[in-house]
XYZ file of C-alpha atoms in Angstrom:
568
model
C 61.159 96.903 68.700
C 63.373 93.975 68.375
C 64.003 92.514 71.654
C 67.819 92.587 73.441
C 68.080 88.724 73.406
C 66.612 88.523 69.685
C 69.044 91.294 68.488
C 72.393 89.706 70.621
C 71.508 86.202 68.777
C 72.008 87.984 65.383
C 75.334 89.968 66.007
C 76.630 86.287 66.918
C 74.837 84.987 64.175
C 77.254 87.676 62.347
C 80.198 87.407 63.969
C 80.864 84.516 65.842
C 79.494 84.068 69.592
C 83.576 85.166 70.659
C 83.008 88.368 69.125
C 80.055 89.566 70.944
C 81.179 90.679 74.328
C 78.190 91.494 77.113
C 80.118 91.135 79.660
C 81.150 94.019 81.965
C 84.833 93.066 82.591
C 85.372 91.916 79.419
C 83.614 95.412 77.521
C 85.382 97.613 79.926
C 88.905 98.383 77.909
C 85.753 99.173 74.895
C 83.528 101.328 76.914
C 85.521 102.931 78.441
C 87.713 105.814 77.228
C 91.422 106.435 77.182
C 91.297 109.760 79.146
C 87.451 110.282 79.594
C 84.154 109.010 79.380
C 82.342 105.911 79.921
C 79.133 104.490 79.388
C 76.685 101.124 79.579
C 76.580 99.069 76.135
C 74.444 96.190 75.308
C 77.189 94.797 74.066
C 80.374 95.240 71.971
C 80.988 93.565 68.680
C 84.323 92.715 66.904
C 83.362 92.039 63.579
C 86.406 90.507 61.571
C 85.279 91.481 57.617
C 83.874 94.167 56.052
C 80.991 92.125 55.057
C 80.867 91.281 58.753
C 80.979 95.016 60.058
C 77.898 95.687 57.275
C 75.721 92.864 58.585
C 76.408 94.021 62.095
C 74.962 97.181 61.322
C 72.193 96.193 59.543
C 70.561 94.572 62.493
C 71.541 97.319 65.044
C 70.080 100.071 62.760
C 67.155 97.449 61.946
C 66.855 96.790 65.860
C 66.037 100.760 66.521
C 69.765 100.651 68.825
C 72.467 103.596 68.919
C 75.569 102.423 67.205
C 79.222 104.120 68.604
C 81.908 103.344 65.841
C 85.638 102.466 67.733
C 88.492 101.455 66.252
C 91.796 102.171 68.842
C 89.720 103.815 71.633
C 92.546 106.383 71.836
C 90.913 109.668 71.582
C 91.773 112.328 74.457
C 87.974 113.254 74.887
C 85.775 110.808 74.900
C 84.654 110.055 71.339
C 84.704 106.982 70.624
C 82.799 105.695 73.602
C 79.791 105.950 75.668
C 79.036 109.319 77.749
C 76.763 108.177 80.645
C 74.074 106.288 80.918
C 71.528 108.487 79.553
C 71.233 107.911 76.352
C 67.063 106.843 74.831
C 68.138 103.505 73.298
C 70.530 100.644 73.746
C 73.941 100.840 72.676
C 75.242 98.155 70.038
C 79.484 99.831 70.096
C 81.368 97.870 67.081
C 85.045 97.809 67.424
C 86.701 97.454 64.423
C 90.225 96.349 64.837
C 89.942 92.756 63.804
C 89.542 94.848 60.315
C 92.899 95.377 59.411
C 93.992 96.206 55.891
C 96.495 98.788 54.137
C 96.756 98.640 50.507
C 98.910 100.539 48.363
C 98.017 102.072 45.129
C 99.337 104.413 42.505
C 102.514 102.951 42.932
C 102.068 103.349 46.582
C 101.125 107.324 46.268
C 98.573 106.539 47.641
C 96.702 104.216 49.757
C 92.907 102.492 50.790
C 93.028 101.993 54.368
C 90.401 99.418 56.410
C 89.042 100.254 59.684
C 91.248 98.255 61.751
C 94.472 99.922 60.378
C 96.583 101.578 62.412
C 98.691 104.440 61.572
C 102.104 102.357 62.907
C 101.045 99.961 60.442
C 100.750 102.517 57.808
C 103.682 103.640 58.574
C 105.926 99.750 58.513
C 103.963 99.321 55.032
C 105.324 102.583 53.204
C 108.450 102.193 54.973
C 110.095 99.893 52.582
C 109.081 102.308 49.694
C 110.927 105.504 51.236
C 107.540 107.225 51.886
C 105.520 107.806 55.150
C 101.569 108.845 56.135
C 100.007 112.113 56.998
C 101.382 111.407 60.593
C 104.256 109.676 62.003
C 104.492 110.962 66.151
C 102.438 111.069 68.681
C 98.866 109.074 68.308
C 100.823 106.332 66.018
C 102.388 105.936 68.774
C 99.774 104.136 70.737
C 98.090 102.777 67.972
C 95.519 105.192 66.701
C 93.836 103.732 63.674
C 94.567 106.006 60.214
C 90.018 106.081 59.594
C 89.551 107.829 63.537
C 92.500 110.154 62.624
C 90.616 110.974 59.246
C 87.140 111.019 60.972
C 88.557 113.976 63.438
C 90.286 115.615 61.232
C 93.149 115.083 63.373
C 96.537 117.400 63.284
C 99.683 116.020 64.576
C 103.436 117.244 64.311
C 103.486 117.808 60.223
C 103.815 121.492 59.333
C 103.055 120.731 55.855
C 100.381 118.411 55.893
C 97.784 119.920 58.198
C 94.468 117.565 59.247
C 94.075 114.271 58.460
C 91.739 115.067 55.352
C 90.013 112.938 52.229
C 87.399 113.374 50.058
C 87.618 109.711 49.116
C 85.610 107.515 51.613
C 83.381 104.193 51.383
C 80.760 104.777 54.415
C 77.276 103.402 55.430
C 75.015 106.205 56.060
C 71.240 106.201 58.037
C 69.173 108.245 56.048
C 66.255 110.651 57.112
C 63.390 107.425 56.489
C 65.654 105.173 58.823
C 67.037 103.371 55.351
C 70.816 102.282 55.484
C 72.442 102.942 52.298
C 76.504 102.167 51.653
C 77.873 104.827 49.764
C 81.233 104.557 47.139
C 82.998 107.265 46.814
C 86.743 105.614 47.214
C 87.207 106.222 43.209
C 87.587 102.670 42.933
C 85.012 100.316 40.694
C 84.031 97.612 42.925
C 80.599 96.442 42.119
C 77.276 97.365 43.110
C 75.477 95.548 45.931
C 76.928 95.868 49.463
C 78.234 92.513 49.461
C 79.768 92.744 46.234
C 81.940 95.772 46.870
C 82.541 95.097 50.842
C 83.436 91.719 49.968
C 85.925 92.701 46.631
C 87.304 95.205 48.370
C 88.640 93.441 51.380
C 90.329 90.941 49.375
C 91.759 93.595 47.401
C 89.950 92.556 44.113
C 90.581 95.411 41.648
C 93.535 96.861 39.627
C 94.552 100.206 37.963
C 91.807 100.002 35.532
C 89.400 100.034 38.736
C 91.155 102.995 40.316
C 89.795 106.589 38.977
C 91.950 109.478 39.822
C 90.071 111.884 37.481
C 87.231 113.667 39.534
C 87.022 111.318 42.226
C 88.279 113.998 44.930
C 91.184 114.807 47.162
C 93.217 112.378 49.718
C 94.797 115.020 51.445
C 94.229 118.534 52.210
C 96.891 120.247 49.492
C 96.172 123.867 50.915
C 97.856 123.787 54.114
C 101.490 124.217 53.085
C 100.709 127.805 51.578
C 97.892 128.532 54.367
C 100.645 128.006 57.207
C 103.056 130.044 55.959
C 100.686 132.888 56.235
C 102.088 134.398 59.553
C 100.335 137.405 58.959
C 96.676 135.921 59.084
C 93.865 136.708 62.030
C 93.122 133.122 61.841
C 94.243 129.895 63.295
C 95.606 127.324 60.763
C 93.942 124.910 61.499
C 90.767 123.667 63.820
C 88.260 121.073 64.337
C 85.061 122.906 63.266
C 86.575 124.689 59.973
C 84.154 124.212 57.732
C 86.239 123.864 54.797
C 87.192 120.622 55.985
C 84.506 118.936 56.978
C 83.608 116.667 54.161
C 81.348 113.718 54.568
C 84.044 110.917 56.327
C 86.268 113.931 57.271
C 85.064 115.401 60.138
C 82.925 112.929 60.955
C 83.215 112.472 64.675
C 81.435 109.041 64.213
C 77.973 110.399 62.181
C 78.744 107.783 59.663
C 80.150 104.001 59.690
C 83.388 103.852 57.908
C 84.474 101.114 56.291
C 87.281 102.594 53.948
C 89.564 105.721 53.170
C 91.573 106.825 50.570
C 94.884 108.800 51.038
C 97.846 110.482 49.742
C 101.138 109.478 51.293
C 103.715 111.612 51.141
C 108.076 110.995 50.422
C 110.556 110.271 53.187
C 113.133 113.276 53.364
C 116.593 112.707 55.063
C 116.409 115.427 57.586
C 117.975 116.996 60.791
C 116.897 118.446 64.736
C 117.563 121.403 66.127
C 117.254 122.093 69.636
C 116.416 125.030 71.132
C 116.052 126.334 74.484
C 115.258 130.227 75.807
C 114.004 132.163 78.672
C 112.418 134.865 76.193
C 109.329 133.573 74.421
C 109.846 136.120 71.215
C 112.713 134.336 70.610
C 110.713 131.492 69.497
C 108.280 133.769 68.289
C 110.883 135.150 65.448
C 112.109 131.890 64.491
C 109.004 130.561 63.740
C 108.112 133.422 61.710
C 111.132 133.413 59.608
C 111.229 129.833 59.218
C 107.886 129.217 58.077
C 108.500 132.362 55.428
C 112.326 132.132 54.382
C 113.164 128.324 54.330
C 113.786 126.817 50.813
C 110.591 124.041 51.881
C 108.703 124.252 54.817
C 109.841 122.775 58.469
C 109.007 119.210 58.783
C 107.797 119.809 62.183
C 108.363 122.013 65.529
C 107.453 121.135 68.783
C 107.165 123.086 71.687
C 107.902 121.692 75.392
C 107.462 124.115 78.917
C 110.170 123.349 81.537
C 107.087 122.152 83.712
C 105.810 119.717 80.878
C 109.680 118.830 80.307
C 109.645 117.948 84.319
C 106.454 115.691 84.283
C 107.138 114.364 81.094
C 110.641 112.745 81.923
C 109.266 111.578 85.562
C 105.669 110.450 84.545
C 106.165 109.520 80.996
C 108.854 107.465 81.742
C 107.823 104.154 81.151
C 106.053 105.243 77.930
C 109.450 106.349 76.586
C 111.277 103.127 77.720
C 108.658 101.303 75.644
C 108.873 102.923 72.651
C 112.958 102.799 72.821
C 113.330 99.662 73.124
C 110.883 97.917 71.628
C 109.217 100.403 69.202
C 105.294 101.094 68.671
C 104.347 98.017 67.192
C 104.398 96.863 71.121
C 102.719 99.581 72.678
C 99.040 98.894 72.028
C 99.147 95.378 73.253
C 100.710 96.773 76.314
C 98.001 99.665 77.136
C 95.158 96.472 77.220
C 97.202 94.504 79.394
C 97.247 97.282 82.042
C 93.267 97.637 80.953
C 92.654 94.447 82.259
C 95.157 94.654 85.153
C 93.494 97.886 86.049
C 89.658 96.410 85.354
C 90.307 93.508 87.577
C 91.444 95.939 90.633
C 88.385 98.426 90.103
C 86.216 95.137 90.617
C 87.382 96.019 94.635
C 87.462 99.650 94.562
C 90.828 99.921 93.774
C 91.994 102.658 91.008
C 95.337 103.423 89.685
C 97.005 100.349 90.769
C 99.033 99.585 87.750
C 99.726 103.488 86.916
C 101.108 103.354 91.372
C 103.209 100.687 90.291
C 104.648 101.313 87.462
C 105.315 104.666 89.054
C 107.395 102.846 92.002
C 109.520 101.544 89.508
C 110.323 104.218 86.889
C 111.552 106.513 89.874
C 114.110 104.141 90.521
C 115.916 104.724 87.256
C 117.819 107.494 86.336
C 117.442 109.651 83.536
C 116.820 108.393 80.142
C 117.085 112.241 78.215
C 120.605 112.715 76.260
C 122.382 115.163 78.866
C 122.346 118.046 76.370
C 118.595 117.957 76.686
C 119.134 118.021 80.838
C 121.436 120.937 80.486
C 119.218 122.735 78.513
C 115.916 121.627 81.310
C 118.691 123.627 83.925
C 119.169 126.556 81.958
C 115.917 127.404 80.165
C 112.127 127.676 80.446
C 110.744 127.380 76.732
C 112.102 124.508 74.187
C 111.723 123.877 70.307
C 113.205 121.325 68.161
C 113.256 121.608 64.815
C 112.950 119.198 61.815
C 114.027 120.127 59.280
C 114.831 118.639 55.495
C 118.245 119.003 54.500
C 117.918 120.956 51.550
C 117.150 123.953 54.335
C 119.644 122.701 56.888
C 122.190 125.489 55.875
C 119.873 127.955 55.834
C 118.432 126.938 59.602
C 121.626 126.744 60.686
C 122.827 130.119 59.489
C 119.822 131.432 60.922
C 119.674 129.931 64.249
C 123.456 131.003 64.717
C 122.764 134.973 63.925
C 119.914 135.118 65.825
C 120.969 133.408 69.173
C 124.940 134.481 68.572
C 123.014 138.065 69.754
C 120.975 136.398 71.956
C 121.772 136.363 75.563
C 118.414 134.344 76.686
C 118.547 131.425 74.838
C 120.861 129.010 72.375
C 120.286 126.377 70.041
C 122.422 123.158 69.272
C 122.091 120.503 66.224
C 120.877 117.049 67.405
C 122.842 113.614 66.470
C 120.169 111.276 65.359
C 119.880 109.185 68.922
C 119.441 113.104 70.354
C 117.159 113.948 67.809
C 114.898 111.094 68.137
C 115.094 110.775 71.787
C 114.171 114.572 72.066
C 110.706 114.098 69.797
C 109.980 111.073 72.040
C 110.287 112.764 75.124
C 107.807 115.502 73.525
C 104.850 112.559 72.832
C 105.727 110.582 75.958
C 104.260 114.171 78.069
C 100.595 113.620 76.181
C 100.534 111.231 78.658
C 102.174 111.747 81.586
C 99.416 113.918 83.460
C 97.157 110.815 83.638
C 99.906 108.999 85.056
C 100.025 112.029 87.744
C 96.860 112.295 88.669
C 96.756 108.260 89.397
C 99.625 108.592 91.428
C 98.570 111.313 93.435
C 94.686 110.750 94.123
C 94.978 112.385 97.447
C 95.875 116.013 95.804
C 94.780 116.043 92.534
C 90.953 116.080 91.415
C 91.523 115.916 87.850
C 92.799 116.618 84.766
C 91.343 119.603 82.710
C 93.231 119.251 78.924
C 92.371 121.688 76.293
C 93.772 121.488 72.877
C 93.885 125.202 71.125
C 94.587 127.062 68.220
C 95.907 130.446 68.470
C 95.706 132.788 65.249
C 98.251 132.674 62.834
C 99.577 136.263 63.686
C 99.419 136.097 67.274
C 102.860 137.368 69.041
C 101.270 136.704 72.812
C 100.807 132.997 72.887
C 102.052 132.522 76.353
C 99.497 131.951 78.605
C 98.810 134.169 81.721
C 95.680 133.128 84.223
C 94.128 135.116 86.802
C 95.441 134.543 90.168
C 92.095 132.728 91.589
C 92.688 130.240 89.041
C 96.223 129.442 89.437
C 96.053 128.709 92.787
C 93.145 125.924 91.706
C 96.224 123.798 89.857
C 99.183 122.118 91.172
C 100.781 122.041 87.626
C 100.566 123.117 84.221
C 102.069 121.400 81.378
C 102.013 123.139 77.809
C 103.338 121.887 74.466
C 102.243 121.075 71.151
C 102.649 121.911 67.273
C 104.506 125.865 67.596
C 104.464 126.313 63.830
C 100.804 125.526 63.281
C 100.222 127.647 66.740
C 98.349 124.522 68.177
C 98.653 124.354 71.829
C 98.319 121.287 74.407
C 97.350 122.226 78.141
C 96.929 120.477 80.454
C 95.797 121.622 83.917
C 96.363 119.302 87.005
C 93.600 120.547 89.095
C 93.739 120.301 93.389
C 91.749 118.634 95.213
C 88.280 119.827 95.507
C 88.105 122.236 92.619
C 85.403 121.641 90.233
C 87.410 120.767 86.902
C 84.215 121.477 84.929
C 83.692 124.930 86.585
C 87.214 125.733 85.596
C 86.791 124.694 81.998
C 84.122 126.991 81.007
C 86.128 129.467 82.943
C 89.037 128.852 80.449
C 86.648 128.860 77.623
C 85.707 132.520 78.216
C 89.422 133.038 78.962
C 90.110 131.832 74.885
C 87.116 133.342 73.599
C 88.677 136.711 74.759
C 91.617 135.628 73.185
C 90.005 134.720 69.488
C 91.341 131.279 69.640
C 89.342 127.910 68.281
C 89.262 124.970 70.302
C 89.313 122.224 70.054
C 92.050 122.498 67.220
C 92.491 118.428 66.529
C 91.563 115.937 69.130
C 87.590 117.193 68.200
C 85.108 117.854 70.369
C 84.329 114.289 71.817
C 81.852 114.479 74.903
C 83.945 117.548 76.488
C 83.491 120.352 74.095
C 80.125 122.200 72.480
C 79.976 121.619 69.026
C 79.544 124.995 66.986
C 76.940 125.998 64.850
C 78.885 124.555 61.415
C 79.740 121.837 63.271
C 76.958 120.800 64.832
C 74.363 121.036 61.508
C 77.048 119.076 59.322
C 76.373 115.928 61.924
C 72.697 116.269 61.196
C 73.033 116.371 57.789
C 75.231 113.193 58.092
C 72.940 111.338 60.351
C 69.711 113.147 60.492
C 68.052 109.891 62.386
C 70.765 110.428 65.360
C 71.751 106.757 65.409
C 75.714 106.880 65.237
C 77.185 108.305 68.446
C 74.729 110.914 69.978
C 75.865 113.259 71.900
C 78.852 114.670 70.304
C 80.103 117.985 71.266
C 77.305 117.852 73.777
C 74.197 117.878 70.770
C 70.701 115.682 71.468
C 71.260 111.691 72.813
C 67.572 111.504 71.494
C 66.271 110.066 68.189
C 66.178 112.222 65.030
C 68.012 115.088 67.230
C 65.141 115.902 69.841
C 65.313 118.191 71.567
C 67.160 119.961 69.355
C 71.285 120.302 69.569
C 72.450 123.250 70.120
C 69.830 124.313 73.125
C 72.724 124.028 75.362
């Protein structure tokens, strides 16, 4: 085996001596993840090309080491870094973010993405043409990177789009004899030899002739609008292990090494919020039925927010809001390493949660930042929507909305200006977060967070949630929201003091399984969740050799899969 100090000499060889970070301070923000997991690495490599990122991983796969793919390090279960320290081989984790990159094509219907591109950046680039990505809320927010979104099939708010899905993907692959082999499959004519096409392709050297839309495969998944609207269904719309779209990059969880993705964008629509707020759940239940089955085009998107998640959202996610008003996402990222570091260099003297104590301080001094309407609405009911909806179905909602809560004594609806309308889909992303910020600001009670992402069936009319009363005295809150027209469900369970949050987990597993739900639905199975049986055998197939990210959905850390995944 090549030694550590032979194999470190050639990543800097490769990158630059800057770019290869040892270091335990400085590979913390890397190694460690956003909500969970954390791990040793030999060291963490920023490789700022494509050709770069290819020679990198020639000498890690060369070197016999375990390579973990990261771009934004913003996954909700523990991914896109290590898990432990048990792994059978040193970890070489290349973060790709120096690799940025959109370029448009097809008159910017479509687009090839780098690694390092984010889906805020996605978003600025299309902007000026009137269109927009498969996502525009929530993980663009704090700069997820458009290949991880593709990679687990992730949802987001969308009705109509469903996960992020292509069939059109340029990706190194290990193969069973240990070979590395970059495969083309973008549609695009860039050469032959690795350096030829990584090299052509980062400086954007090809035209229309180049591009093949004939054959070459999907950029988006075009079923979902019709398979949503299917209210009737004994299926979920949409989860992480459906094997229908799991497709070499899609899906991936990390099996392969991206270096490119091809994908659809999609036109901006002038459009309009509802909001609405009711202490029956069927209320909702009714006007997500008829709207996903009577509108002229589909909703745009529907969120659902719990009075409890409305509560800790608008005290904990605070700051998160304030950010994002006024100063937009572009700043966000930069801010989440600063209070990396800031919390890094505390942790060095057993300190944890300082910044998230702080900034805690200081958020509840200010008053309220939700538009009063919203605050009313907190007073007087338990369950909220809002609505988005394009304005060629804005009478129609309307009309709707009016009959059905004008007879209606538990809830009411009104239409959103467009500083309530925005403020009131910000308040919805700004909860994903605001149970971390909890649980650091309350060590003394709370042992930790246990957050399950779900996917009820399309037809089911009981999607409140109702736990046995030994388990609800185990949590001091629970916050549920998430994506009410696909059915796709957020909890999050802030657990007391003492309780074992992985006891409780499988505990809600059985809980869903009696229910006929899927989970994860679309932050994937990371470190926290079993991969099934599909799942699990497409990752071999991708990487029978085991090298990229073992581990996943808790399979074999060992080479070539031993002992076998799915003994657990």
């Amino acid at each position: 085996m090549i030694s550590r100090d032979t194999l470190l000499k050639q990543l800097r060889d490769a990158v630059g001596r800057d770019h290869v970070l040892t270091d335990a301070q400085r590979t913390r923000r890397f190694r460690k993840g956003h909500r969970t997991g954390e791990g040793n690495v030999l060291a963490v490599v920023r490789p700022g090309t494509l050709l770069e990122q290819w020679r990198v991983l020639e000498a890690a796969v060369a070197a016999d080491r375990i390579v973990i793919m990261q771009a934004a390090n913003t996954g909700l279960t523990g991914g896109s870094t290590p898990d432990g320290n048990d792994y059978d081989r040193e970890i070489v984790l290349i973060n790709t973010l120096r690799i940025t990159g959109v370029q448009l094509i097809n008159d910017g219907e479509q687009v090839v993405c780098l690694p390092g591109a984010t889906l805020d950046r996605l978003e600025q680039a299309l902007a000026p043409l009137g269109r927009e990505p498969h996502s525009v809320i929530g993980s663009s927010c704090i700069g997820a990177s458009v290949l991880g979104g593709v990679c687990n099939n992730s949802g987001g708010s969308l009705v109509r789009r469903g996960p992020a899905y292509t069939e059109l993907a340029l990706y190194a692959q290990v193969k069973e004899d240990g070979s590395l082999e970059l495969v083309n499959h973008l549609g695009i004519d860039l050469g032959n030899s690795p350096e030829e096409i990584l090299t052509r392709l980062q400086r954007g050297d090809y035209g229309p002739r180049q591009v093949s839309d004939e054959a070459a495969g999907k950029a988006s998944d075009q079923r979902y609008g019709e398979h949503v609207r299917d209210v009737d269904a004994d299926t979920p719309a949409r989860f992480n292990a459906d094997p229908s779209r799991l497709f070499e990059a899609s899906g991936s969880a990390g099996k392969l090494c991206l270096f490119a993705v091809r994908l659809d964008t999609f036109p901006k629509e002038p459009s309009t919020v509802f909001y609405i707020g009711t202490n029956a759940a069927g209320d909702l239940t009714e006007v997500r039925r008829h709207l996903l089955n009577r509108l002229p085009s589909l909703p745009i998107a529907g969120e659902y927010i719990h009075r409890t998640a409305f509560d800790i959202g608008e005290k904990y996610g605070k700051d998160t809001f304030l950010l994002i008003d006024r100063f937009g996402t572009a700043r966000v990222p930069a801010a989440f390493a600063m209070k990396s570091r800031v919390d890094g260099f505390f942790e060095r003297f057993g300190l944890r949660g300082v910044s998230d104590r702080i900034i805690q301080l200081v958020m509840n001094l200010l008053p309220s930042h939700l538009p009063p309407r919203m605050r009313d609405y907190r007073e007087r009911f338990e369950h909220h929507l809002m609505i988005r909806v394009a304005n060629d179905s804005l009478d129609e909602t309307r009309r709707f909305l009016a009959e059905h809560f004008g007879t209606a004594s538990t809830g009411a609806f009104f239409e959103c200006d467009a500083d309530e309308g925005r403020k009131a889909f910000l308040h919805r992303f700004a909860i994903a977060g605001a149970a971390i910020r909890y649980r650091e600001a309350h060590p003394a009670s709370v042992e930790d967070i246990l957050a399950l992402d779900i996917a009820l069936r399309r037809n089911d009319r009981d999607w409140v949630e109702t736990l046995p009363a030994q388990m609800e005295a185990q949590i001091i809150h629970k916050l549920y929201y998430g994506h009410f027209f696909c059915h796709v469900f957020h909890q999050d369970y802030i657990v007391k003091k003492g309780v074992d949050p992985i006891a409780m987990e499988h505990a809600m597993w059985k809980l869903l399984d009696e229910r006929r739900a899927e989970y994860p639905a679309e932050h994937n199975v990371g470190h926290l969740y079993v991969a099934k049986p599909a799942l699990a055998d497409f990752y071999r197939e991708l990487d029978p050799t085991n090298t990229f990210n073992p581990g996943i959905g808790q399979t074999s850390k060992k080479r070539h899969w031993e002992p076998c995944c799915g003994n657990h």
